[in-house]
Coordinates of C-alpha atoms in Angstrom, one line a residue:
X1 CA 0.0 0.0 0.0
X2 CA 1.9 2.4 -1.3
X3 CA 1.8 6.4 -0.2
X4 CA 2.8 9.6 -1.6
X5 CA 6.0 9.4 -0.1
X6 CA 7.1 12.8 -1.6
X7 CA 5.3 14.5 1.4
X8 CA 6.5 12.3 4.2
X9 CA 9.0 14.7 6.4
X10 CA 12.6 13.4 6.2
X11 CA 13.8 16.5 9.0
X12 CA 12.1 18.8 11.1
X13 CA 9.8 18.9 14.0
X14 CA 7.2 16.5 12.7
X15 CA 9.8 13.7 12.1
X16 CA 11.0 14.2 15.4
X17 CA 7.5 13.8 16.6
X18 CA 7.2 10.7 14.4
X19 CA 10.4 9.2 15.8
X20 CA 9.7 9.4 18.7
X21 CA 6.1 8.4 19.0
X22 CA 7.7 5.4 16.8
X23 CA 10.4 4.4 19.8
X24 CA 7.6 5.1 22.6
X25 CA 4.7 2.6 20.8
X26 CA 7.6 0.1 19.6
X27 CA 8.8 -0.3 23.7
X28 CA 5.3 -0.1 24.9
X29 CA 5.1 -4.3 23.4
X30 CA 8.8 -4.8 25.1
X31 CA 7.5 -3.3 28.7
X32 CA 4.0 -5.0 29.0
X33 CA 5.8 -8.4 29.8
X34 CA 9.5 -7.6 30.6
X35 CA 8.6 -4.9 33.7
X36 CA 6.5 -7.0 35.5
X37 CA 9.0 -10.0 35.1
X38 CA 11.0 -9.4 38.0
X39 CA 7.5 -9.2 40.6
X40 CA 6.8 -12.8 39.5
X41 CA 7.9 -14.5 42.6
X42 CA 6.2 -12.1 45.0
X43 CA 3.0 -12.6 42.9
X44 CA 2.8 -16.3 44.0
X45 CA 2.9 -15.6 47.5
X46 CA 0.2 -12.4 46.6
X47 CA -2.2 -14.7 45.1
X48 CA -1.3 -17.9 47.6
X49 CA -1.0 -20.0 44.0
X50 CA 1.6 -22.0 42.1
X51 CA 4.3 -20.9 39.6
X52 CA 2.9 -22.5 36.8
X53 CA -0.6 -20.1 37.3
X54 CA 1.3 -17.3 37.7
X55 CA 3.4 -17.8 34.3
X56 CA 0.0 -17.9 32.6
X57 CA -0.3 -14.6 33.0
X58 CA 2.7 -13.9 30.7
X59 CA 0.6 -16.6 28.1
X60 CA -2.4 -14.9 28.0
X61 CA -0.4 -12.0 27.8
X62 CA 1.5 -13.2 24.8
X63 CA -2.1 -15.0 23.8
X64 CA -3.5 -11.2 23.3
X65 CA -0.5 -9.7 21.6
X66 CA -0.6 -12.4 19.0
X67 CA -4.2 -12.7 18.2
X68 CA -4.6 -8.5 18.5
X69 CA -2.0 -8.6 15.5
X70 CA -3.9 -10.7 13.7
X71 CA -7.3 -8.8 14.0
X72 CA -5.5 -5.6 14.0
X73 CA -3.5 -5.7 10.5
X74 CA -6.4 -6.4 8.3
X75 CA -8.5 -4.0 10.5
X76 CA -6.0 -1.2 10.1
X77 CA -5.3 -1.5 6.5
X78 CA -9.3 -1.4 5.8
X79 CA -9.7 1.6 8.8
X80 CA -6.7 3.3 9.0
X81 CA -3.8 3.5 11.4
X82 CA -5.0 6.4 14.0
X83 CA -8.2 4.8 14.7
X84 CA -7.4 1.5 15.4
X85 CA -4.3 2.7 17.5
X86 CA -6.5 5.0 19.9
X87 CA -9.1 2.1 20.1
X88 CA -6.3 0.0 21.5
X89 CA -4.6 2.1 23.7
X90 CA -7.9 2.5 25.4
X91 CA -8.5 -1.3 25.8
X92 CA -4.6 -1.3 27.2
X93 CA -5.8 1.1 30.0
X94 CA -9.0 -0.4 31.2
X95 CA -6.6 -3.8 31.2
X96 CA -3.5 -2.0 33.1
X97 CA -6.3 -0.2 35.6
X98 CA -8.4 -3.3 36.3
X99 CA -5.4 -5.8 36.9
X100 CA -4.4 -3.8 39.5
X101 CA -7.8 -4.5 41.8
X102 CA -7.6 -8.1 40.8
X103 CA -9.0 -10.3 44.0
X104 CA -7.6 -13.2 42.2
X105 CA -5.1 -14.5 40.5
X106 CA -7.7 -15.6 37.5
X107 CA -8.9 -12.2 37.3
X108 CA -5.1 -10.7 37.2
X109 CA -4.6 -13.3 34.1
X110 CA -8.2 -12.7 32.2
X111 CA -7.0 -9.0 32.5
X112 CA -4.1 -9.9 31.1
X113 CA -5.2 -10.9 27.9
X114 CA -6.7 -7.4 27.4
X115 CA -3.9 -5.9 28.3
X116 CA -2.4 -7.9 25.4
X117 CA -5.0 -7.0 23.1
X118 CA -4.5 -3.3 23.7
X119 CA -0.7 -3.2 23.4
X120 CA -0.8 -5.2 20.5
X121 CA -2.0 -2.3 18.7
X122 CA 1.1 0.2 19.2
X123 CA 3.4 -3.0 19.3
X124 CA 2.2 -3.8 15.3
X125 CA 1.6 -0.1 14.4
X126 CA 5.3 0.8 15.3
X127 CA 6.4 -1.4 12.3
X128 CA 3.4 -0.7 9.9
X129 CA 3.7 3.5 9.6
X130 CA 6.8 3.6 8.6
X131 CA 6.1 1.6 5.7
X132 CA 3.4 4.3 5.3
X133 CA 5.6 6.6 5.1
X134 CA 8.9 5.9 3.7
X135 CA 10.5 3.9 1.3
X136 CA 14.1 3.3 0.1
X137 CA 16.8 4.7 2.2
X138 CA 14.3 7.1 3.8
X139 CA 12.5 3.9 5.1
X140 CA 15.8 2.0 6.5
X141 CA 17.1 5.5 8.1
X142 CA 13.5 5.5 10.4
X143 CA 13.5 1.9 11.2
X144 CA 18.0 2.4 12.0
X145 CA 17.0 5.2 14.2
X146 CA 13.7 3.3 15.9
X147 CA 15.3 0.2 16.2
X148 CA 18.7 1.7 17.6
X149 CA 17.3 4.1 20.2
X150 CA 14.4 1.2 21.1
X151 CA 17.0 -1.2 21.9
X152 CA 17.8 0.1 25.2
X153 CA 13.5 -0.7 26.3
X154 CA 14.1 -4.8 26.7
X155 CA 17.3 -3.9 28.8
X156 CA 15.7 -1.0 31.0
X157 CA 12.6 -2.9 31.3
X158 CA 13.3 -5.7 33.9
X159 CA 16.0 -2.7 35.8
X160 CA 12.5 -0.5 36.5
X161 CA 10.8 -3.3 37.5
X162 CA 13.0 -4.5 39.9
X163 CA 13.3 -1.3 41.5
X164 CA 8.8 -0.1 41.3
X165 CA 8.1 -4.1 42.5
X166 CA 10.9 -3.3 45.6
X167 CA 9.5 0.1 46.2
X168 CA 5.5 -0.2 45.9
X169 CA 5.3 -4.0 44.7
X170 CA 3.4 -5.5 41.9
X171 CA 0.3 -3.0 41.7
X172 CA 3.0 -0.3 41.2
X173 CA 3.9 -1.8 37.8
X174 CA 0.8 -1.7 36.5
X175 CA 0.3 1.5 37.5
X176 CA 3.1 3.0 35.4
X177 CA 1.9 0.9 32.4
X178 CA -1.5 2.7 32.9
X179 CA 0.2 6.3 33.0
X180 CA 2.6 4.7 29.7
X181 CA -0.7 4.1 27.7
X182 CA -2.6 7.6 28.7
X183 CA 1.0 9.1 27.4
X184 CA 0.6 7.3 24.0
X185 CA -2.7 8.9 24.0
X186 CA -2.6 12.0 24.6
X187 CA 0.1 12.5 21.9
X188 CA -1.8 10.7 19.1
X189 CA -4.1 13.5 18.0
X190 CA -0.5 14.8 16.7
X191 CA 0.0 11.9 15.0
X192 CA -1.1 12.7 11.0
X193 CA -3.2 9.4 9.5
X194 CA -0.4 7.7 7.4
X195 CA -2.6 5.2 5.7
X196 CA -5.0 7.3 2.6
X197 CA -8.2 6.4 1.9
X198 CA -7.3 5.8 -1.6
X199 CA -4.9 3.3 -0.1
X200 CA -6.8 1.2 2.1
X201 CA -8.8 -2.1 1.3
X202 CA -12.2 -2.4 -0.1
X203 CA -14.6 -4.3 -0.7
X204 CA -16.4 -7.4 1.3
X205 CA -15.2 -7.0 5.0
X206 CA -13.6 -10.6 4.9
X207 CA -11.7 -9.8 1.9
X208 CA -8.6 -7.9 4.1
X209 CA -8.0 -11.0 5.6
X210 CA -7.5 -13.2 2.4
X211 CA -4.2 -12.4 2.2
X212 CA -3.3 -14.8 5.5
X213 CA -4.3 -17.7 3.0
X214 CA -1.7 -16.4 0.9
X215 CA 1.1 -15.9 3.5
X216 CA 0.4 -19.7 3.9
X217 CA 1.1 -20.8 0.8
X218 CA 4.4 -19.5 0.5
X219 CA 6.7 -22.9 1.9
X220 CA 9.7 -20.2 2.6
X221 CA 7.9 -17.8 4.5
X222 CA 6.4 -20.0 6.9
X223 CA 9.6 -21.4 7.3
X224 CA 11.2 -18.4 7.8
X225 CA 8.3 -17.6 10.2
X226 CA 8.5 -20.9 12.3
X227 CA 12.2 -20.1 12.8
X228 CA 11.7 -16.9 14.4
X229 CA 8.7 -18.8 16.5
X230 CA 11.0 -21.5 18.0
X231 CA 13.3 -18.7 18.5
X232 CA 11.4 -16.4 20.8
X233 CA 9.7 -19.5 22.1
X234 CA 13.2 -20.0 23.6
X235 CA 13.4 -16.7 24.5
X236 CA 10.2 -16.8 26.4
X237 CA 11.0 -20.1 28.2
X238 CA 14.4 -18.4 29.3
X239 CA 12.5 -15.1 30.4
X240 CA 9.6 -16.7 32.5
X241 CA 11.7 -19.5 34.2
X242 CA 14.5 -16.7 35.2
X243 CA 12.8 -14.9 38.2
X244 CA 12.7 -18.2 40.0
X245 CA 15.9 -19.3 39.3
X246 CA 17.8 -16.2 40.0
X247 CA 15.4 -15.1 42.9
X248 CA 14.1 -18.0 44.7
X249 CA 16.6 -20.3 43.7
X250 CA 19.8 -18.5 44.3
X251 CA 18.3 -15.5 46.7
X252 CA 19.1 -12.8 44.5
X253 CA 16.7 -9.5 44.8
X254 CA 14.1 -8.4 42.6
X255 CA 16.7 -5.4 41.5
X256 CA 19.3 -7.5 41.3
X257 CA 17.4 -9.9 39.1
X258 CA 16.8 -6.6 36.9
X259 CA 20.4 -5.8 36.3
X260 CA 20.7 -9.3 35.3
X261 CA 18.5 -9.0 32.8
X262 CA 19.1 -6.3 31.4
X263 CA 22.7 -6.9 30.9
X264 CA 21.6 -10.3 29.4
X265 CA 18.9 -8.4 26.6
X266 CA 22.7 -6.3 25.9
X267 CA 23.9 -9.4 24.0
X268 CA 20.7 -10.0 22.1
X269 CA 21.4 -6.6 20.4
X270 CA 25.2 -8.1 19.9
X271 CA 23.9 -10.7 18.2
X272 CA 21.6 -8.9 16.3
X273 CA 24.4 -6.9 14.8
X274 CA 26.4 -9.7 13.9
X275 CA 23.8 -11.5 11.9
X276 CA 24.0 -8.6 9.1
X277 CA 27.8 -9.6 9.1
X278 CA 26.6 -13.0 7.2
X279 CA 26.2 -13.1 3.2
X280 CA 24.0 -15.0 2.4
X281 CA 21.7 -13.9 5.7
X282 CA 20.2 -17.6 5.9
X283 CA 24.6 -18.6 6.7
X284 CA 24.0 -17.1 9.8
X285 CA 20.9 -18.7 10.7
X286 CA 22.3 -21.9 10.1
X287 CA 25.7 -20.7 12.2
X288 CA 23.2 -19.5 15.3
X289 CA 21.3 -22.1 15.0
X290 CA 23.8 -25.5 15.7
X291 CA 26.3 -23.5 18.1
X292 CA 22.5 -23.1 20.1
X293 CA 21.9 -26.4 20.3
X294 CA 25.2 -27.1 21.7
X295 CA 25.1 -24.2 24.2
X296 CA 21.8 -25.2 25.4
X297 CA 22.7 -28.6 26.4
X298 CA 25.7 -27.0 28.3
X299 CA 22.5 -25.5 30.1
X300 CA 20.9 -28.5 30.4
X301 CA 23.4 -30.0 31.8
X302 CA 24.6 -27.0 34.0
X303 CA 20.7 -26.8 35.4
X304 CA 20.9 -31.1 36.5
X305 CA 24.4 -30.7 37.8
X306 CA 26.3 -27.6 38.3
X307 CA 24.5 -25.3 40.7
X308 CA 26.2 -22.1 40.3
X309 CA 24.4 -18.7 39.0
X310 CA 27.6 -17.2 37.2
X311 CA 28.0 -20.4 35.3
X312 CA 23.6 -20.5 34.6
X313 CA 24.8 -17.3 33.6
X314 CA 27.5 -17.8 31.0
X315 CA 25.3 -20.1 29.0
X316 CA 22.6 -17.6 28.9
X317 CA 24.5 -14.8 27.9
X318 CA 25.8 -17.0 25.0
X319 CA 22.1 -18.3 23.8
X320 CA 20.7 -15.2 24.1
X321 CA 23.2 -13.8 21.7
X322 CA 22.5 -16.6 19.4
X323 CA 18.5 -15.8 19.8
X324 CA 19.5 -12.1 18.9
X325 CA 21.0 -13.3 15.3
X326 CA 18.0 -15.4 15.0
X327 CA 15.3 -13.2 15.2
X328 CA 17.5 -10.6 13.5
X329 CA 17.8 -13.3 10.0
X330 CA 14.1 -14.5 10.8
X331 CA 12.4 -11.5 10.7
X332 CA 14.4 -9.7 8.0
X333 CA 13.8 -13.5 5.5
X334 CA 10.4 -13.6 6.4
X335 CA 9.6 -10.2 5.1
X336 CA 11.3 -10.6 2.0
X337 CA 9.0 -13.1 1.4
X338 CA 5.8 -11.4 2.5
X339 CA 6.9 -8.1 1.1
X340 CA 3.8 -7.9 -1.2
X341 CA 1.7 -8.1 1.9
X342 CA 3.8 -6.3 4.9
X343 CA 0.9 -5.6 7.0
X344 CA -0.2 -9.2 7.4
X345 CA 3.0 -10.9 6.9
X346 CA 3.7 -9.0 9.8
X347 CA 0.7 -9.7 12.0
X348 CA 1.4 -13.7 10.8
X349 CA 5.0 -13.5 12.0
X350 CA 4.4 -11.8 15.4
X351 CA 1.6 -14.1 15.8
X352 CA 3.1 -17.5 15.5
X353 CA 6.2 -16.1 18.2
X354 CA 3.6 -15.1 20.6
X355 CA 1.9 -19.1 20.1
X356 CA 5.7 -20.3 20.6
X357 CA 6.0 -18.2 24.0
X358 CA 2.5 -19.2 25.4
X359 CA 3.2 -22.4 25.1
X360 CA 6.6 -22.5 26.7
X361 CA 6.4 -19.8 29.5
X362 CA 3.8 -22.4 31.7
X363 CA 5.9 -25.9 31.0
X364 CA 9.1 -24.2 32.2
X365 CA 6.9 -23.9 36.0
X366 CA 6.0 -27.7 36.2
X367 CA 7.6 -29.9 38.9
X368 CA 11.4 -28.6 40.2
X369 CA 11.6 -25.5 38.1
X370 CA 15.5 -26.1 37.1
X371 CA 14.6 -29.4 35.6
X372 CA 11.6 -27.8 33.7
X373 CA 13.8 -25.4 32.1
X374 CA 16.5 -27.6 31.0
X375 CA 14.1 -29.9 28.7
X376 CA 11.9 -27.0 27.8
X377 CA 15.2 -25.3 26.6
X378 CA 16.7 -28.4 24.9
X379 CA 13.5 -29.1 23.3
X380 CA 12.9 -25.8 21.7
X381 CA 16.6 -25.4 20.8
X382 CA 16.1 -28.7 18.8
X383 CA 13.1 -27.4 16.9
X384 CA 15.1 -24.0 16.2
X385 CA 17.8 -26.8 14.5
X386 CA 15.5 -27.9 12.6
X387 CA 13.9 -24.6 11.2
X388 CA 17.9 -23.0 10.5
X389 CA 18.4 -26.6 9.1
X390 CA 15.3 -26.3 6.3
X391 CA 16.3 -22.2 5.8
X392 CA 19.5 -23.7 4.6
X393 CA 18.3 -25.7 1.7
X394 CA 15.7 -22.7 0.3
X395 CA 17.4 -20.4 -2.7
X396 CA 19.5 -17.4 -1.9
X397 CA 17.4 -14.9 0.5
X398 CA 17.0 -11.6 -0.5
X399 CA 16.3 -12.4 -3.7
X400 CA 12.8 -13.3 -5.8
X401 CA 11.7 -16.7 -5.4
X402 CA 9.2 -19.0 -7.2
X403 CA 7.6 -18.5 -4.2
X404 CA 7.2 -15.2 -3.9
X405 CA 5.2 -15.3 -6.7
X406 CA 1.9 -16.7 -8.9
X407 CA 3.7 -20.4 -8.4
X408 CA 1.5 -20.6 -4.9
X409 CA -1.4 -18.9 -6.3
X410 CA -0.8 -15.5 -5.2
X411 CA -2.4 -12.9 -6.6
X412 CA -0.1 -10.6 -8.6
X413 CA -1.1 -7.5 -6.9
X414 CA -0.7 -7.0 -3.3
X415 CA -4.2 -6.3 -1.9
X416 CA -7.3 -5.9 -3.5
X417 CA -7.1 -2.1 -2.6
X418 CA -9.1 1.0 -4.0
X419 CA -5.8 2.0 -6.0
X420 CA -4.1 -1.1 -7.5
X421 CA -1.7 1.2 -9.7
X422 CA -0.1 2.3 -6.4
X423 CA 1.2 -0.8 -5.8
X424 CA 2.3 -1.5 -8.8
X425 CA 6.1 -2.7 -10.0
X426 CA 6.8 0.2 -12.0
X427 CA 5.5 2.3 -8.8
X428 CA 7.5 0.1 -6.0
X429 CA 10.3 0.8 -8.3
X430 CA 10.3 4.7 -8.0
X431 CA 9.3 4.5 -4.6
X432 CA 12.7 2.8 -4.0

């Protein structure tokens, strides 16, 4: 969906405005799970229930972030970006608000999966507008600058938390994520509409969702988008088994486990960097992928045997670097093979990480935590094998495929939109 990209700003105040609106709405999605990380522990004894109950509240956390992304794409590209961003702000804040009443541990979780739902919104948005507005080297300078100042929000997340949940406890987390979303919404009227109405979808309301069908079809993208899954499924595992490890197990302090964090989501930029060193891209999936596998079942065995925090350390730093190349080569294949339909490639990418993560963050709580981890880790790791494995035998990334195009079926315009010329070849072409 292409716009008149002439008459997005490339200096001034507005495209400071838009950069940082970007960095706020793209670390909103990093501190709805990662601040509250840290009060996890002090939650079970809150609620009088078991860890395994208290880890589904980062599932039906990830549950609504994944599904909201699905809904939300299509919605958007029909609707418009502004709308559909203030709609889910407002769910976010009713969800941050009511969580913090909870009476139960249920009702903490059911709130959770709005408050998924509503961040979803900024968290999907923060990589749709800019393909709004940019393209080319105007399009890679915004993301550059988004990605590089948002990098510091997975590290700094877990650190605040540590110190509000020490402070004022739990409720106090929630409270700042409720003042975070009113923030985001009082600076959206500022934000221009960066989707036309000559650009979005029409016809049948079902028809903006057709293009999922098509996603499916395409062998490499799913591929490429099961990677990244079994990537941050890892990740996931890693980041709700942590609190109890560091915390209960080793009698660390909730600030304490916050610096450890933080220092540890350092590396995943590292590794994120060094994945663009690769050529072809998919090299260093393959590379990330086998020397994870043999790091995790250092882990594994570290977690059955060696009970030592600096060592449990040491292997995470070194997988979590790994994970940082992955989802760097995932998400950058994936989209080359969903370019034609960002949006929803997009929504189908985040999606299928956030099914990953729900699925690991309880099974990591079941029996002695430690042991939990260490097959939930070695599992995943040997799924992630798998993925980097198939990548390996698919045709040179970053280039067109049979399966980017009408082999699968795929239509050979992007969207059924209003304007079909201005997504046209010749048009992608200038815009580039």
């Amino acid at each position: 969906m292409a716009n008149d990209v002439s008459t997005s700003p490339t200096s001034g105040g507005y495209y400071a405005f838009i950069i940082t609106y970007l960095v706020l709405l793209s670390a909103f999605g990093s501190f709805v799970n990662d601040m509250y990380i840290p009060t996890l522990p002090d939650m079970v004894k809150a609620f009088h229930c078991s860890v395994p109950t208290v880890q589904l509240g980062l599932t039906f956390g990830m549950i609504g972030l994944g599904v909201g992304e699905m809904i939300l794409g299509p919605f958007s590209d029909r609707w418009g970006r502004k709308p559909i961003l203030i709609a889910a702000l407002i769910i976010f804040a009713i969800g941050a608000f009511c969580s913090v009443w909870s009476k139960s541990i249920h009702e903490f979780i059911w709130w959770r999966l709005v408050q998924g739902l509503g961040a979803s919104g900024g968290y999907f948005l923060a990589r749709t507008i800019p393909a709004d507005m940019y393209r080319g080297r105007d399009l890679a300078k915004v993301m550059a600058l988004v990605g590089a100042i948002n990098g510091f929000a997975p590290a700094s997340a877990p650190v605040i938390g540590g110190f509000v949940g020490k402070a004022v406890g739990w409720q106090g987390i929630f409270w700042i994520l409720f003042g975070f979303s009113l923030l985001l919404l009082l600076l959206t009227p500022a934000f221009k509409e960066s989707l036309p109405v000559k650009n979005r979808v029409q016809g049948h309301f079902g028809i903006a969702f057709k293009n999922y069908i098509y996603l499916c079809r395409n062998k490499n993208f799913v591929i490429h988008t099961l990677l990244k899954g079994a990537a941050l499924g890892m990740l996931f595992a890693y980041i709700s088994s942590a609190p109890f490890i560091i915390q209960t197990h080793y009698g660390f302090t909730q600030l304490q486990f916050g610096l450890f964090m933080g220092f540890n989501a350092l590396f995943a930029a590292g590794g994120a960097m060094i994945a663009l060193k690769f050529k072809p891209l998919k090299n260093g999936a393959v590379f990330a992928g086998r020397v994870l596998f043999l790091i995790t079942i250092g882990q594994f065995i570290c977690l059955y045997t060696v009970h030592s925090v600096w060592v449990y350390e040491a292997w995470n730093i070194c997988m979590i670097f790994c994970m940082g190349m992955l989802f760097t080569i995932a998400n950058t294949l994936a989209m080359n093979e969903g370019r034609n339909y960002a949006g929803d490639a997009s929504a189908m990418v985040g999606f299928v990480g956030y099914v990953f993560g729900a699925i690991t963050s309880p099974l990591v709580g079941i029996g002695d935590i430690l042991h939990s981890t260490a097959i939930t880790l070695l599992v995943m790791a040997a799924i992630t094998l798998v993925f980097t494995r198939m990548t390996k035998v698919l045709p040179p990334d970053l280039e067109s495929t049979p399966q980017s195009a009408t082999a699968t079926g795929l239509p050979s315009y992007s969207k059924p939109l209003a304007s079909q010329a201005a997504d046209s070849p010749q048009n992608t072409q200038t815009n580039a």
